[in-house]
Coordinates of C-alpha atoms and ligand atoms in Angstrom, one line a residue:
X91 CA 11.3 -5.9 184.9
X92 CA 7.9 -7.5 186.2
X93 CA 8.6 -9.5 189.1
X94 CA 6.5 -11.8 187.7
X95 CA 9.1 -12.7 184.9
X96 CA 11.1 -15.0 186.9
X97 CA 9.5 -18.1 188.8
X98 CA 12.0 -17.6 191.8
X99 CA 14.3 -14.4 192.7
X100 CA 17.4 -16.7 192.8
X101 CA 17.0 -16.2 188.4
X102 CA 18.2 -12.7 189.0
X103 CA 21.0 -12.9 191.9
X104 CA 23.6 -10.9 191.9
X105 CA 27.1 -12.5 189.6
X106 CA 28.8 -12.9 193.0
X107 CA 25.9 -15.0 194.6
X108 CA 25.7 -17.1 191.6
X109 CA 29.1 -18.1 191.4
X110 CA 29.4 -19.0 195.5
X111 CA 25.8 -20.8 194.6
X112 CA 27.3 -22.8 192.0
X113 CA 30.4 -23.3 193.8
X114 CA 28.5 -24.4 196.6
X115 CA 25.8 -26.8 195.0
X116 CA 29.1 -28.4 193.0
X117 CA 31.2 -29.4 195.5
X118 CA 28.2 -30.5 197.9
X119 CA 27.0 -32.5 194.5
X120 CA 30.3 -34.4 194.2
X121 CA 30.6 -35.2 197.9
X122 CA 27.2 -36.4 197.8
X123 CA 27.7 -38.6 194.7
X124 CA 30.9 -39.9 195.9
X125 CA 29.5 -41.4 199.0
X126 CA 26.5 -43.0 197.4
X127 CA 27.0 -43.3 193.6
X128 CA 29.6 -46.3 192.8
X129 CA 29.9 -45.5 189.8
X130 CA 30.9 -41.9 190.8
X131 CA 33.6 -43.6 193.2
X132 CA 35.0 -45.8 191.1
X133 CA 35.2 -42.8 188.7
X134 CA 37.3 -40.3 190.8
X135 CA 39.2 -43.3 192.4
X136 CA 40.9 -44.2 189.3
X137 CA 41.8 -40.1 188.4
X138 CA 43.3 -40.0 191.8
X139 CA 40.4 -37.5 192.9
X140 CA 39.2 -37.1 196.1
X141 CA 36.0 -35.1 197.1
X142 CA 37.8 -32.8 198.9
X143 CA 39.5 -31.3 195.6
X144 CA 36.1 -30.2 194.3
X145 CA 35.9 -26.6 196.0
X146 CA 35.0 -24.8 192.8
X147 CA 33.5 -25.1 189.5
X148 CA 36.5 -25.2 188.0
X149 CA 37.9 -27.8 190.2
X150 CA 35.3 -30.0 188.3
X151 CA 38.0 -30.3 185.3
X152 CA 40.1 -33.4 187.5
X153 CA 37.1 -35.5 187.3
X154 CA 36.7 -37.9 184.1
X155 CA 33.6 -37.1 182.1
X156 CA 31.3 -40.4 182.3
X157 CA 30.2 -40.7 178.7
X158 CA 26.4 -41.5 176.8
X159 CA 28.3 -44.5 175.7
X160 CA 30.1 -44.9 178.7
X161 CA 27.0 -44.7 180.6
X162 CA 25.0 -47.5 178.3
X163 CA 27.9 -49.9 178.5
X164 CA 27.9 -49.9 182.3
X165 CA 24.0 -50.4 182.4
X166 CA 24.0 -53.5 179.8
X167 CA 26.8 -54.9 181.8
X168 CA 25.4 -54.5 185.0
X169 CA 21.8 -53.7 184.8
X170 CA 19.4 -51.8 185.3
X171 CA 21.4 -48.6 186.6
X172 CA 25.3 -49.8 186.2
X173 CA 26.5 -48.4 189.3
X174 CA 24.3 -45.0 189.1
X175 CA 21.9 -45.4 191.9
X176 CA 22.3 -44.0 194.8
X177 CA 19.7 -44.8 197.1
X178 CA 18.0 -47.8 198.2
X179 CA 15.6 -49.2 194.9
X180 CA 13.0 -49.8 197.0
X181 CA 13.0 -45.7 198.5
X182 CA 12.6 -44.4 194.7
X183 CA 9.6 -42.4 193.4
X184 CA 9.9 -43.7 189.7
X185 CA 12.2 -45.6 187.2
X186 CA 12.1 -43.5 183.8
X187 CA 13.5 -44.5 180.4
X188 CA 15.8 -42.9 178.1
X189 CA 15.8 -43.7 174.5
X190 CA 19.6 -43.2 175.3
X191 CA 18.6 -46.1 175.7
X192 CA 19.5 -46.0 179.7
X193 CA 16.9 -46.2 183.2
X194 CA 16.8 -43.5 185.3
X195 CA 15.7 -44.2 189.1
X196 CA 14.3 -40.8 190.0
X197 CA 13.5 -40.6 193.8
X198 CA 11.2 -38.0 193.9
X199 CA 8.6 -35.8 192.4
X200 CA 11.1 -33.0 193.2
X201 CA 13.4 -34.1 190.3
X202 CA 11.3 -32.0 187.7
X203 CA 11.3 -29.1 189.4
X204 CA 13.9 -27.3 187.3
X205 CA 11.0 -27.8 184.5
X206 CA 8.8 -25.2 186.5
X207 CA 11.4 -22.3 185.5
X208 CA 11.0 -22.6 181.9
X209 CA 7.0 -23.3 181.9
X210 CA 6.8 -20.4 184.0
X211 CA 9.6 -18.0 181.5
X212 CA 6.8 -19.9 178.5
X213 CA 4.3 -17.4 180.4
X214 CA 2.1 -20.6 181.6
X215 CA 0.7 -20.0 185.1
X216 CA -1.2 -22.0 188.4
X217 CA -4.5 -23.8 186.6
X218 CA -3.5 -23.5 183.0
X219 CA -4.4 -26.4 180.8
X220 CA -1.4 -27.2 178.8
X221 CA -0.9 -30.5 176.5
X222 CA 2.1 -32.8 176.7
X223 CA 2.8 -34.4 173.4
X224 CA 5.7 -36.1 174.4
X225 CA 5.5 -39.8 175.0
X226 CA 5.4 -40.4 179.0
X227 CA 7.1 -43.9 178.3
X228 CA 10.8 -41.7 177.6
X229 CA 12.2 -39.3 180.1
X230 CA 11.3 -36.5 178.7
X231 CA 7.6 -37.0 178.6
X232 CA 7.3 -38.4 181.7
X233 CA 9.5 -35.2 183.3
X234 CA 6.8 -32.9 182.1
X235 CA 4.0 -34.7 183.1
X236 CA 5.3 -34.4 187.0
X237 CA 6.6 -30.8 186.6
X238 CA 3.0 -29.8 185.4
X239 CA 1.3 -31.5 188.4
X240 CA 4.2 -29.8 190.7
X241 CA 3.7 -26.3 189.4
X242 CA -0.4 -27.1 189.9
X243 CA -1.4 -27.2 186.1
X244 CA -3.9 -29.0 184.4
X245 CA -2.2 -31.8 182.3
X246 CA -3.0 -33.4 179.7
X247 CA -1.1 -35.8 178.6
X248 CA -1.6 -37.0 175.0
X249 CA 2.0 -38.5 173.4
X250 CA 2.5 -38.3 170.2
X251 CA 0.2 -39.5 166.9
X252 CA -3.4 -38.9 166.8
X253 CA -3.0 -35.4 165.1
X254 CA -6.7 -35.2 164.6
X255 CA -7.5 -36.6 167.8
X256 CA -4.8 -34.1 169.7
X257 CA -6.0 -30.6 167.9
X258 CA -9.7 -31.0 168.8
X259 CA -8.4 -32.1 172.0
X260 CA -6.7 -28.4 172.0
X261 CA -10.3 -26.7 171.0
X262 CA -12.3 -28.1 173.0
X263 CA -10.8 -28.5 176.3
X264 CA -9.5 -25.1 175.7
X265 CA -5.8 -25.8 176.4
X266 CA -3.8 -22.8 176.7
X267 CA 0.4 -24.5 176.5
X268 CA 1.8 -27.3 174.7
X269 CA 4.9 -29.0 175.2
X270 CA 6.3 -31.4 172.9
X271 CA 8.6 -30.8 169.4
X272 CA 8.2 -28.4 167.1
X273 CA 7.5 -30.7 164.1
X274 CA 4.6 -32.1 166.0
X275 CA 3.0 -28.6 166.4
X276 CA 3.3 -27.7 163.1
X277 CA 1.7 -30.9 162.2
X278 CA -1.0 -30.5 164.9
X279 CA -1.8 -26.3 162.9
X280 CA -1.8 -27.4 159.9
X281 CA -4.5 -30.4 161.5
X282 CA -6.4 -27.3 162.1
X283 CA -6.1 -25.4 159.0
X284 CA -7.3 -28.8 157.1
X285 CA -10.1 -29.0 159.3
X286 CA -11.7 -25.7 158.5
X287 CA -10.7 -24.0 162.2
X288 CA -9.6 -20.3 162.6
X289 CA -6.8 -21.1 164.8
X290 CA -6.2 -17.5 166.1
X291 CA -10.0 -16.9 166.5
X292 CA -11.0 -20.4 167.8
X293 CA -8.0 -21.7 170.3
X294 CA -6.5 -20.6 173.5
X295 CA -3.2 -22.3 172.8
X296 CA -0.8 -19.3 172.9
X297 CA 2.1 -21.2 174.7
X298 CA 5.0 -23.8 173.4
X299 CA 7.5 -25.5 175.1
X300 CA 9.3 -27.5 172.6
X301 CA 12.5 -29.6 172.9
X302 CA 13.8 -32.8 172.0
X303 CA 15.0 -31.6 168.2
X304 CA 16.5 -28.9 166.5
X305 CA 14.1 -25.6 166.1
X306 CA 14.3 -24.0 163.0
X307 CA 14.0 -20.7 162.6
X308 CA 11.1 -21.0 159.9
X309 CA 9.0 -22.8 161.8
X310 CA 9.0 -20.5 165.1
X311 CA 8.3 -17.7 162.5
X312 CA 5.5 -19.5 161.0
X313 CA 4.5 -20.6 164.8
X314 CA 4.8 -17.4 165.9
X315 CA 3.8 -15.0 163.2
X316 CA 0.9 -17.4 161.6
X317 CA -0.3 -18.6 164.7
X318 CA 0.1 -16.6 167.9
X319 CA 1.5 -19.5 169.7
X320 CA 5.2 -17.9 171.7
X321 CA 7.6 -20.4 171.3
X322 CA 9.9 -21.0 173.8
X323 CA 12.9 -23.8 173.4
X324 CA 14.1 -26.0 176.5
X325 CA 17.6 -27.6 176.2
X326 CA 17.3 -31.1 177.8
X327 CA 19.3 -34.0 177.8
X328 CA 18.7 -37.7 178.3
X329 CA 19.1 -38.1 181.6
X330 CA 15.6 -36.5 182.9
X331 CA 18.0 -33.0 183.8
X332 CA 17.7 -30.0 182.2
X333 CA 20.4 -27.5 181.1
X334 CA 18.9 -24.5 179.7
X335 CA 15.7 -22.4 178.3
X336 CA 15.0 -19.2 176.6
X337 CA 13.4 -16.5 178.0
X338 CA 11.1 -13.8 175.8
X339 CA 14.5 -12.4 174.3
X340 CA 14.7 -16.0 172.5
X341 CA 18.4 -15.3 172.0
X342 CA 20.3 -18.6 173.4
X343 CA 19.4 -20.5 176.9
X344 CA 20.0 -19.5 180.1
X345 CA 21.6 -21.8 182.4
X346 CA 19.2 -23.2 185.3
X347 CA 20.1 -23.0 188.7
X348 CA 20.1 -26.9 189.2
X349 CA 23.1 -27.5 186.8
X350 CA 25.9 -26.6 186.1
X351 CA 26.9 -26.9 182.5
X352 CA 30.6 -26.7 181.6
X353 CA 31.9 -25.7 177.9
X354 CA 35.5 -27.8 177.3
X355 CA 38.0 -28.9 174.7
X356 CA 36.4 -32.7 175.1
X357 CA 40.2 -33.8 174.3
X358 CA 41.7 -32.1 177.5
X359 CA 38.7 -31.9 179.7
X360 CA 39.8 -28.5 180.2
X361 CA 37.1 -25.6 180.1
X362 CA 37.1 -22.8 177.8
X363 CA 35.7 -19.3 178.7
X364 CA 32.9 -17.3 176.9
X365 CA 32.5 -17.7 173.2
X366 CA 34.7 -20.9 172.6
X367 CA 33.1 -23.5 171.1
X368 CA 33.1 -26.5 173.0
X369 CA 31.5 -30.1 173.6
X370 CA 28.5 -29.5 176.8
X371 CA 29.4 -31.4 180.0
X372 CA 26.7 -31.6 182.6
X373 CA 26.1 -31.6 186.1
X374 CA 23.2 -32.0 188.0
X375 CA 22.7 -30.1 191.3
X376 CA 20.7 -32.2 193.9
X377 CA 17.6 -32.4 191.6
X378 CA 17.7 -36.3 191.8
X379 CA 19.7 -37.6 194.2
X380 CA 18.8 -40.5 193.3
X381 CA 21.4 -40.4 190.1
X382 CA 23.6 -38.1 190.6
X383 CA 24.8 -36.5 187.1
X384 CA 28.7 -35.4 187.3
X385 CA 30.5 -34.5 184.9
X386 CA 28.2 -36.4 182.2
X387 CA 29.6 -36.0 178.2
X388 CA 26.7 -34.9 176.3
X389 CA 28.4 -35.0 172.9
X390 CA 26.9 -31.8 171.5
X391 CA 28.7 -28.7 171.0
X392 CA 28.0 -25.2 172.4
X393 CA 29.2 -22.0 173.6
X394 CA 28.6 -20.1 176.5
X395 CA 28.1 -15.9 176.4
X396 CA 28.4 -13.3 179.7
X397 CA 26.4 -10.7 178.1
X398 CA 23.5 -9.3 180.6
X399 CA 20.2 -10.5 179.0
X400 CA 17.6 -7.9 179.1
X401 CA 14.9 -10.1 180.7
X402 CA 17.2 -9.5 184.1
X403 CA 18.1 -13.4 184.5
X404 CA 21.7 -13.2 185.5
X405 CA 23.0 -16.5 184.5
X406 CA 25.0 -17.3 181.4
X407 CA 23.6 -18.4 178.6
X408 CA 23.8 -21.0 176.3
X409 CA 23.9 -20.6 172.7
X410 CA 22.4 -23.5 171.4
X411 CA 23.4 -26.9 169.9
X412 CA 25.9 -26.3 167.1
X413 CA 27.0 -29.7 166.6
X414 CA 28.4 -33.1 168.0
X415 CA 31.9 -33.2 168.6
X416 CA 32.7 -36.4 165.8
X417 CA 31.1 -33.3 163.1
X418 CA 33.9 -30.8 164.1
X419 CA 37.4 -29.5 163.4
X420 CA 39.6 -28.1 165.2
X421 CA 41.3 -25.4 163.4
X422 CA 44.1 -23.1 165.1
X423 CA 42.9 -24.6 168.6
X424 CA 39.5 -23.8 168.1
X425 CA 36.8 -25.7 166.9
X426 CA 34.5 -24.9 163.9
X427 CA 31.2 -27.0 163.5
X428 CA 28.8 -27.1 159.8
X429 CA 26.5 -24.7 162.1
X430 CA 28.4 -21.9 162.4
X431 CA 29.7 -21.9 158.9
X432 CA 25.9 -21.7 158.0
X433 CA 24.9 -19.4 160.5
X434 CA 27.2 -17.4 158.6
X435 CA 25.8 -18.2 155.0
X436 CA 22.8 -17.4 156.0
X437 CA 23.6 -13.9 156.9
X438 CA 24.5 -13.6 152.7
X439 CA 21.0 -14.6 150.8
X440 CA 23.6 -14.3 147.8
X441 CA 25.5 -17.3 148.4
X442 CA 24.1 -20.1 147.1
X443 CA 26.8 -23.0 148.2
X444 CA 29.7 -22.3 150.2
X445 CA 32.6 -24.4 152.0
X446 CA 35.0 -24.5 153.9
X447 CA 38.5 -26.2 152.9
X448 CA 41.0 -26.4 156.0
X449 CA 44.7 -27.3 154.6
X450 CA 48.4 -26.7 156.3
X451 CA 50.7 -24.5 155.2
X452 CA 53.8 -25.0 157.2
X453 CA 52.8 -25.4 160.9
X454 CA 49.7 -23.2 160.6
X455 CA 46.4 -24.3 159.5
X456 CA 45.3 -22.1 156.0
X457 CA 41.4 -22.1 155.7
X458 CA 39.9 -21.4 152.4
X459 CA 36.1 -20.5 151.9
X460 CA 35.5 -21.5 148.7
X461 CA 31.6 -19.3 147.7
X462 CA 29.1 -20.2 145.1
X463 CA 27.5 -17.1 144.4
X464 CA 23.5 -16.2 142.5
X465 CA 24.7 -12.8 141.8
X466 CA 27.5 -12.3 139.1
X467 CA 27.0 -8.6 139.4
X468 CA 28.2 -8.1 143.0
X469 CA 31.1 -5.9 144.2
X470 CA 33.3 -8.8 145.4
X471 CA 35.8 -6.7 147.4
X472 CA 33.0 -5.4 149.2
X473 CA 31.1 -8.1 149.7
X474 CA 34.2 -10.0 151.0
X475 CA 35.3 -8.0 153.8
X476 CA 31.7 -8.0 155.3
X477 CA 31.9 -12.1 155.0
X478 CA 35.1 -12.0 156.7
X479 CA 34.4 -9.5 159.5
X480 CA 30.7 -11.7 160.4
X481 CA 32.7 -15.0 159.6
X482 CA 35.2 -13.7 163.0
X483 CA 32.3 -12.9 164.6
X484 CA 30.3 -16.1 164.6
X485 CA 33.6 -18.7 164.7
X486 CA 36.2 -16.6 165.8
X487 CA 38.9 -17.5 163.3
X488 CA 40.3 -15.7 160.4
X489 CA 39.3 -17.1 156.4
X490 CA 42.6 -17.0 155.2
X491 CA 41.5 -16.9 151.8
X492 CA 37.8 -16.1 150.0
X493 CA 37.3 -18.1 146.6
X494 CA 34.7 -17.4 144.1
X495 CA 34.2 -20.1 142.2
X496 CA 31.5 -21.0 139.2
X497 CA 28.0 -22.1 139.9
X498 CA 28.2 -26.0 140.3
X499 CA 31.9 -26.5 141.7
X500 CA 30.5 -27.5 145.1
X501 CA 28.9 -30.5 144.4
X502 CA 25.6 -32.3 145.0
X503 CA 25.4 -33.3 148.8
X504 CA 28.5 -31.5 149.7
X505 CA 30.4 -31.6 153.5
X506 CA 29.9 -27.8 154.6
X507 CA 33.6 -28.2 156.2
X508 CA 36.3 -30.5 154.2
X509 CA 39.9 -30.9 156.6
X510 CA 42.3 -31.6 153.9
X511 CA 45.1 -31.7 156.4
X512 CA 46.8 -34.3 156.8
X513 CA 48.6 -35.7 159.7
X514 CA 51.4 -37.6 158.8
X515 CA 54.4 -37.3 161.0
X516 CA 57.2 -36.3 158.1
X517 CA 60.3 -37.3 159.0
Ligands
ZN604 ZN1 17.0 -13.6 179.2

């Protein structure tokens, strides 16, 4: 691999190095945060937790999560940070905003570092022009703006609106990366297509960063395929931190070397290894020490995979959002979110609607997938065992039962996963 690919060699240490790093940076992190954060204190305080406990990653698991709505409570009742700074107000570089809606003191330009690694994985270099069409008055925005000046780019930084305004912008300052959400760069190439440009002929832009919403996987085709532009996905979170970002593979988000992002059961706290699915739980690593991130609940569910990535980064990887806790069920101890079952249907261009139905039988849960089919023709045995084998493979859990039933069963604005179970104690 290029030594070019990575933006530092840290991206490719050794499995042994990254653990002690992590290790390391963790219980430094919560030492730190304990001593300066309030909030942190008053956290670990009431668990009974001192620093001192925090050797290891795992260690991580006695510390409460502080919540997004744990977090906005404590800054409307105390305002503006609720406890969260930890330095002096008058020290900091910059207060940023989350639509969360929470302030972030930041205290300094070093904070959007961790940026660097994904705009450099995006293939954007030292004097590149890139565009940043995320509004500078939220976190996000503003995070890019400094990372671009860090990493010695030119920005240019445009929000969001002004479609017309933004794609001759593009052409004629010959800007070569945009960040900002996918929806908005489709908008801004279909801008071009209305206004008579040849976008792969007449434009530079052959870079995307996008973030902030889901990426579909039409759109990155059309992006990619239609346009030239590379797309490369960022997974952020409110709190001006980072936890993850595709390389070229574009299969799921490697892990950045600034946080540490744990996969739990967000009723225990406890973590789950590789695969599980699992609500997110963030720590930052000395990015901001301003507001130190430990243990924050970021709601959304994900998993986490081991496998070596060909690019050569050796950190896990993230596979993507696949849900918010509240959308889950937890079925045999695992959870299953909407976006696995449909990663699934997907797989089958046949089915046409398809759900799930979990029900008890005894003391085990009994799942039924209940399949709308367009082909009447199909060998069903067939076809059945393949669903079941990729239906493991995706979610882990058996389909106790596959039902066919008639075009139209499912109805109109249907739940992809119904929990029929009910739990009554019976005496
Ligand atoms: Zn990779």
């Amino acid at each position: 691999m290029a030594q070019d690919e990575f933006y530092g060699p840290e991206e490719a240490m050794p499995a042994e190095d990254r653990e002690r790093h992590y290790h390391e940076k963790v219980s430094q992190q919560v030492q730190f945060a304990y001593e300066n954060s309030p909030e942190v204190k008053e956290r670990m305080d009431a668990a009974g937790v001192k620093p001192s406990q925090v050797r290891t990653t795992r260690d991580l698991e006695l510390i409460p999560f502080l919540s997004r709505d744990g977090l906005i409570e404590r800054q409307g009742k105390n305002p503006p940070f609720g406890g969260l700074l930890a330095m002096p107000m008058e020290s900091l570089y910059k207060v940023l905003y989350s639509p969360g809606p929470f302030y972030i003191p930041v205290s300094s330009p070093e904070y959007a570092r961790p940026a660097l690694r994904f705009l450099h994985a995006a293939g954007l270099r030292k004097g590149d022009a890139v565009i940043c069409s995320l509004p500078s008055l939220f976190a996000a925005g503003a995070t890019i703006e400094d990372a671009l000046s860090l990493a010695g780019m030119v920005a240019i930084p445009a929000g969001s609106g002004n479609t017309e305004l933004q794609i001759n912008m593009i052409h004629d300052i010959g800007i070569k990366g945009y960040v900002g959400t996918p929806s908005f760069l489709m908008n801004l190439v279909k801008k071009s297509d209305e206004l008579g440009y040849d976008f792969r002929k007449e434009f530079q832009l052959r870079s995307a960063v996008v973030s902030a919403e889901p990426l579909l996987p039409e759109v990155r085709n059309t992006l990619q395929q239609d346009y030239g532009i590379r797309v490369t996905n960022a997974l952020g979170v409110g709190t001006a931190t980072w936890m993850g970002f595709e390389c070229r593979e574009q299969a799921g988000f490697h892990m950045l070397e600034e946080a540490f992002v744990e996969i739990v059961d967000p009723e225990t706290g406890k973590q789950l290894g590789p695969g599980e699915v699992g609500a997110m739980v963030l720590t930052g690593l000395n990015d901001n020490p301003a507001f130190p991130i430990i243990r924050y609940m970021t709601g959304d569910l994900s998993s986490l995979t081991e496998e070596p990535c060909p690019c050569g980064r050796s950190s896990m990887r993230l596979t993507g959002i696949m849900g918010r806790v509240g959308d889950s069920v937890k079925v045999r101890a695992l959870y299953l979110t909407p976006a696995q079952v449909n990663t699934v249907a997907l797989r089958f261009p046949v089915i046409s609607r398809c759900q799930v139905v979990i029900g008890r039988e005894g003391y085990r849960d009994e799942m039924v997938f209940n399949i709308e089919l367009t082909d009447d023709t199909l060998d069903r045995e067939q076809f059945s065992s393949e669903l079941q084998s990729s239906f493991q493979d995706a979610c882990r859990l058996r389909i106790d039962k596959i039902n066919f039933v008639p075009e139209g069963t499912i109805p109109e604005g249907y739940k992809v996963i119904v929990d029929e179970r009910s739990w009554e104690v019976r005496r």
